[in-house]
Coordinates of C-alpha atoms and ligand atoms in Angstrom, one line a residue:
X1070 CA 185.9 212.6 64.8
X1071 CA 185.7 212.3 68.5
X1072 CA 187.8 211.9 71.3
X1073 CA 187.1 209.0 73.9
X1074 CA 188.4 208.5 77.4
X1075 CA 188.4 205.2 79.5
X1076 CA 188.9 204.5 83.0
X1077 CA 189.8 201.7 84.6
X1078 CA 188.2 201.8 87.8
X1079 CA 187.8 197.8 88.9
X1080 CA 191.1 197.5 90.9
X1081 CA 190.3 196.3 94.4
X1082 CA 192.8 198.9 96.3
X1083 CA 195.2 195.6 97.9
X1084 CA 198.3 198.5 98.7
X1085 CA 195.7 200.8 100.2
X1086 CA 194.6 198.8 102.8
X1087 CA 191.1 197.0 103.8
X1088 CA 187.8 198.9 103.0
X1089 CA 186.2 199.9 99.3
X1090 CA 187.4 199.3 95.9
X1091 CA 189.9 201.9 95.4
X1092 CA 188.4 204.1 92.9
X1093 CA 185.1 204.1 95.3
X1094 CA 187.6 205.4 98.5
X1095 CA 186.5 208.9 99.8
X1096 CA 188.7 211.8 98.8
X1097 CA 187.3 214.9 100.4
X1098 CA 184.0 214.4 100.2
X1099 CA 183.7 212.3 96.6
X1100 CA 185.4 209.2 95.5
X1101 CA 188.5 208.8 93.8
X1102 CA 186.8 208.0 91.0
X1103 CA 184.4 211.1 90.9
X1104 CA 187.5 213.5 90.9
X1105 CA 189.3 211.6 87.9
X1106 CA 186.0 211.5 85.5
X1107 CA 184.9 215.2 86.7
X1108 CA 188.4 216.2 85.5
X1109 CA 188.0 214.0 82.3
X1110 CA 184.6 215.7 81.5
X1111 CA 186.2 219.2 82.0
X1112 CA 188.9 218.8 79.4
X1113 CA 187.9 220.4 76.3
X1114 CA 189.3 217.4 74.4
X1115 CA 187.6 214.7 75.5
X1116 CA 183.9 214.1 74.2
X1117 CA 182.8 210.7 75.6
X1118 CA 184.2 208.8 78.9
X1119 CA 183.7 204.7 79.3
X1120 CA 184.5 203.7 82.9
X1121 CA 185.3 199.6 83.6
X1122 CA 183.5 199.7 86.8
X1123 CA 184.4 197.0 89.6
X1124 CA 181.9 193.7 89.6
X1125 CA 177.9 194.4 91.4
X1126 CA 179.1 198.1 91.3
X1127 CA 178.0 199.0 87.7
X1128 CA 174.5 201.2 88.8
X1129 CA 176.3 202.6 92.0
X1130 CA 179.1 204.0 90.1
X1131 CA 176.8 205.3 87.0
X1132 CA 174.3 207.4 89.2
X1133 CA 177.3 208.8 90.9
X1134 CA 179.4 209.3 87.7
X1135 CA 176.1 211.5 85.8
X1136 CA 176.2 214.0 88.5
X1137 CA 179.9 215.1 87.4
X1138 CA 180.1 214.0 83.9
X1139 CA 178.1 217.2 82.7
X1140 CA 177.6 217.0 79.4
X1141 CA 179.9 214.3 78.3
X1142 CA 178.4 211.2 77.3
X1143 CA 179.5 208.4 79.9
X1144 CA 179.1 204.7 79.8
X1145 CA 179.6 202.1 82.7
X1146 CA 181.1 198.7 81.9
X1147 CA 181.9 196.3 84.0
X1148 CA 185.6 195.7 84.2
X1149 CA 188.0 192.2 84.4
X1150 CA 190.3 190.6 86.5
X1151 CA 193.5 192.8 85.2
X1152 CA 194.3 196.7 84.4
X1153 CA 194.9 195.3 80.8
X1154 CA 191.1 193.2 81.0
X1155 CA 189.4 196.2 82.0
X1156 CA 191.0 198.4 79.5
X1157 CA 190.1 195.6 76.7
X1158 CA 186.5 195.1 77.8
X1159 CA 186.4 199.2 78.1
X1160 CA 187.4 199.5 74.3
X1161 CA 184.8 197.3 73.2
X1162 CA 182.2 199.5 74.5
X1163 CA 183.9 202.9 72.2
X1164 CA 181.7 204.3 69.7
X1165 CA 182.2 204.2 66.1
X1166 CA 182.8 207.8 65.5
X1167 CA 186.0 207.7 68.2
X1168 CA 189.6 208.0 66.7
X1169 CA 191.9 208.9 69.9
X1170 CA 191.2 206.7 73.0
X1171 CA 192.9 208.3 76.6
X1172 CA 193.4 205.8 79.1
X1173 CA 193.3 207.3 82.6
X1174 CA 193.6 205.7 86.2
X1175 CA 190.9 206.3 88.2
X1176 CA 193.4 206.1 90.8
X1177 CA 194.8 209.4 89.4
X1178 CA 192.0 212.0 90.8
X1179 CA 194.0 215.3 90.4
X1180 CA 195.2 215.1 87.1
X1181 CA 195.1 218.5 85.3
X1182 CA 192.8 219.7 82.3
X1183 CA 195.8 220.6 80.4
X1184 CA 197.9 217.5 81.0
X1185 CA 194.9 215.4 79.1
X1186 CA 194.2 218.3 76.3
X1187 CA 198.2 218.1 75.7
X1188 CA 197.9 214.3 75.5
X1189 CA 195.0 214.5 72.9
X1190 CA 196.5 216.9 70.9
X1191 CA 199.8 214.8 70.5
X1192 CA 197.8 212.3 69.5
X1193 CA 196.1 214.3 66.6
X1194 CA 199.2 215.8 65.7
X1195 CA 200.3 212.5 64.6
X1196 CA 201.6 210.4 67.3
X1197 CA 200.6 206.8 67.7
X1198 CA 200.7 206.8 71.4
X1199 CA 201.8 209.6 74.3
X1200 CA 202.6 209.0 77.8
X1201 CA 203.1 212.1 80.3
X1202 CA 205.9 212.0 82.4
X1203 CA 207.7 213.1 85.2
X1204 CA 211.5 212.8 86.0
X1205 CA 212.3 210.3 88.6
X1206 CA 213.8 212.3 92.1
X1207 CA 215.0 209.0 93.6
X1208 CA 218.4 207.4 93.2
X1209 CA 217.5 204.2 91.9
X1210 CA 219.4 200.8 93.1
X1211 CA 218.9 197.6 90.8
X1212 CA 219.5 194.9 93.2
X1213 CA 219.5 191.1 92.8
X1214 CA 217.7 188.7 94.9
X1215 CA 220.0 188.3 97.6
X1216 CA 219.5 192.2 98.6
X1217 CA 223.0 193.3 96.9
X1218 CA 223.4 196.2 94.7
X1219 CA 224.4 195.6 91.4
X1220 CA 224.1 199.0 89.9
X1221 CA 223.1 202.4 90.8
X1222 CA 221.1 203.2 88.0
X1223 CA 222.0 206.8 85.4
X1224 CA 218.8 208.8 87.0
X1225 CA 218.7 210.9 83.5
X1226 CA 217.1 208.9 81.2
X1227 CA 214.6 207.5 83.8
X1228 CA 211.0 208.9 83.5
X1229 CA 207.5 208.1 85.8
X1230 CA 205.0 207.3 83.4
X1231 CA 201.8 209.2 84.0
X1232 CA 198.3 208.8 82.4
X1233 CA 196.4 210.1 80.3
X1234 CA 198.2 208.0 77.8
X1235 CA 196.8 208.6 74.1
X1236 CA 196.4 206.9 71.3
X1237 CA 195.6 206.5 67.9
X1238 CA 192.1 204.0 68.2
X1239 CA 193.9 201.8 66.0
X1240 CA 196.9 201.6 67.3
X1241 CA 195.5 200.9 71.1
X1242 CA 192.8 198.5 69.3
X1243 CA 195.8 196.1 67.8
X1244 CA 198.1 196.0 70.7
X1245 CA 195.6 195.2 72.9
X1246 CA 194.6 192.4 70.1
X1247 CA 197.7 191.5 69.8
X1248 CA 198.4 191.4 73.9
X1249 CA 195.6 189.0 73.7
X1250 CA 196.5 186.5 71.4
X1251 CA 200.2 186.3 72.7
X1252 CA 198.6 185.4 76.5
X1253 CA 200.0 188.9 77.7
X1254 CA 197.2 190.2 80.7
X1255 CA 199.1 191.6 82.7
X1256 CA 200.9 195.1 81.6
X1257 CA 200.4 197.7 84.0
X1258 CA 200.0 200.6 81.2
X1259 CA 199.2 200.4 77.8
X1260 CA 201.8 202.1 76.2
X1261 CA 203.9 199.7 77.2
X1262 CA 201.7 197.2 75.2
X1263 CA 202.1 199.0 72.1
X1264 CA 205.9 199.6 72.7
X1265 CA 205.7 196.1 73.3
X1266 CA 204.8 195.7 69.8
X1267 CA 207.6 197.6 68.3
X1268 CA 205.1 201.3 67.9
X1269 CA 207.1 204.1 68.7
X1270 CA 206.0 205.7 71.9
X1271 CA 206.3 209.5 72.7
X1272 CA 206.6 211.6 75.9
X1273 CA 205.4 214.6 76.9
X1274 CA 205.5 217.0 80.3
X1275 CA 203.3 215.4 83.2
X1276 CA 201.9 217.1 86.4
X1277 CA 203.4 216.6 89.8
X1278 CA 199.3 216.1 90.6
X1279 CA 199.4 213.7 88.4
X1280 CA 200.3 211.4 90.9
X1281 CA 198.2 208.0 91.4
X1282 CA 196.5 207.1 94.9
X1283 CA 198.4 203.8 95.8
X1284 CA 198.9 204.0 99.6
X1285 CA 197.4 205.2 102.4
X1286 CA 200.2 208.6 102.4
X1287 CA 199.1 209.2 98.6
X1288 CA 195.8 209.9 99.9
X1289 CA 197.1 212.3 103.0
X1290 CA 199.2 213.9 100.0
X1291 CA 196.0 214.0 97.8
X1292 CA 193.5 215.3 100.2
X1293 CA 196.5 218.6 101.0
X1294 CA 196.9 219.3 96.7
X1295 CA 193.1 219.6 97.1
X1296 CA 192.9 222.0 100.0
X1297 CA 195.3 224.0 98.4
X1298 CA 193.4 224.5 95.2
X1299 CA 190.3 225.4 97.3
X1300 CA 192.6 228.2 99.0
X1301 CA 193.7 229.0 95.7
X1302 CA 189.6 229.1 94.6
X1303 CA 190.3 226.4 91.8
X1304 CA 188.3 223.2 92.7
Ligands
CTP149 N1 192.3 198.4 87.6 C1 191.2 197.9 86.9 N2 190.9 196.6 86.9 C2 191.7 195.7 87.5 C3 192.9 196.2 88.3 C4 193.1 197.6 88.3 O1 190.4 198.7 86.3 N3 191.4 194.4 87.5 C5 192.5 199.9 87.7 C6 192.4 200.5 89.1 O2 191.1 200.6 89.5 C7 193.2 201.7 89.0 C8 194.2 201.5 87.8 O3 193.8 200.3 87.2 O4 192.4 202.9 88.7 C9 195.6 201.4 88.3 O5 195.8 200.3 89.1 P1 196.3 200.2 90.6 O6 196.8 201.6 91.0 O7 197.2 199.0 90.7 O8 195.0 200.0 91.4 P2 194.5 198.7 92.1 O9 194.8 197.5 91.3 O10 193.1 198.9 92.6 O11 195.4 198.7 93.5 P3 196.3 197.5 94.1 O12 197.2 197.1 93.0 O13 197.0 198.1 95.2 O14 195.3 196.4 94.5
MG150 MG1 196.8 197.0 90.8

């Protein structure tokens, strides 16, 4: 059986400020998008790769996308009006032979090889679905609407979820299923769908370059973590 990734790519960017779709923004010389599927396609565990493109962008982003996708079959959807839509319309478009779907942000470009073969292979060990994660180097405040601070939040058990987040095909299949037929379109990752739907959820060690482009500094921060490697001779 076969591993598949998906990427939701149809986001329009609104945090980044006016110009592209996000996942079509320049990053060095490629788009966002380019970086995330060329990383996808150079992880020994992933053998397929379905992108949920933004609307009128479908061709644009599949002539692009064969350049870097190798040998790695690819497919272009377009995506929907959410995250969660776009992953949804994404899994439709998985072959048959697929048993562990990724779900990667597009607006992640610099994730490492080895954070998404970790993520598959937790999957095949057994788990239903794995989220990479980070600790959180904030103090957090929970405040209430009037701008007072009700608690300062125990740091220690707080983790940034990451993606690729994995998952067994059938698992990912009925929470999103289920999502749908509760009027849930909304979540912001899909683990939390399945958690959502009492599935136990596992972590493992993200990447500090796993970091998602959201505003304009991620993209100053993004463009220095790729000269570096080019120093360093990795691409
Ligand atoms: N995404 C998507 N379809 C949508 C909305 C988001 O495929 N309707 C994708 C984005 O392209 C991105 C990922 O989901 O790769 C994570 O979303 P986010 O970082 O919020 O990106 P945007 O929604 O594009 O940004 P913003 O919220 O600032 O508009
Ligand atoms: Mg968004």
């Amino acid at each position: 059986m076969r591993a598949a990734a998906i990427v939701p790519a149809a986001g329009r960017g609104e945090r980044l400020g006016p110009g592209e779709p996000k996942a079509l923004r320049d990053l060095a010389g490629q788009p966002l998008l380019a970086h995330a599927v060329r990383a996808l396609a150079e992880a020994r565990s992933v053998d397929v790769i379905v992108v949920a493109a933004p609307g009128g962008q479908e061709s644009r982003v599949s002539r692009l996308l064969h350049l870097v996708a190798g040998d790695t079959e690819l497919h272009v959807v377009t995506g929907g009006r959410t995250r969660q839509q776009s992953v949804a319309l994404a899994l439709q478009a998985i072959p048959d032979d697929i048993d562990v779907v990724l779900v990667h942000d597009a607006a992640r470009p610099l994730v490492p090889d080895e954070v998404i073969d970790a993520v598959t292979s937790a999957v095949r060990a057994g788990a239903d679905a794995v989220v990479p994660v980070v600790a959180v180097t904030d103090t957090i405040k929970q405040v209430d609407t009037a701008g007072r601070v009700e608690a300062t939040v125990d740091r220690s058990h707080l983790r940034a979820a990451q993606t690729p987040q994995g998952f067994a095909r059938i698992v990912l299949e009925s929470a999103h299923r289920d999502a749908a037929e509760h009027g849930l379109e909304d979540a912001s990752d899909d683990a939390g769908l399945v958690e959502h739907f009492g599935r136990p959820v596992m972590v493992i060690p993200g990447s500090e370059d796993g970091f998602k482009v959201t505003r304009p500094i991620d993209l100053l921060l993004a463009e220095a973590v790729l000269a570096r490697r080019r120093s360093a001779g990795v691409h």
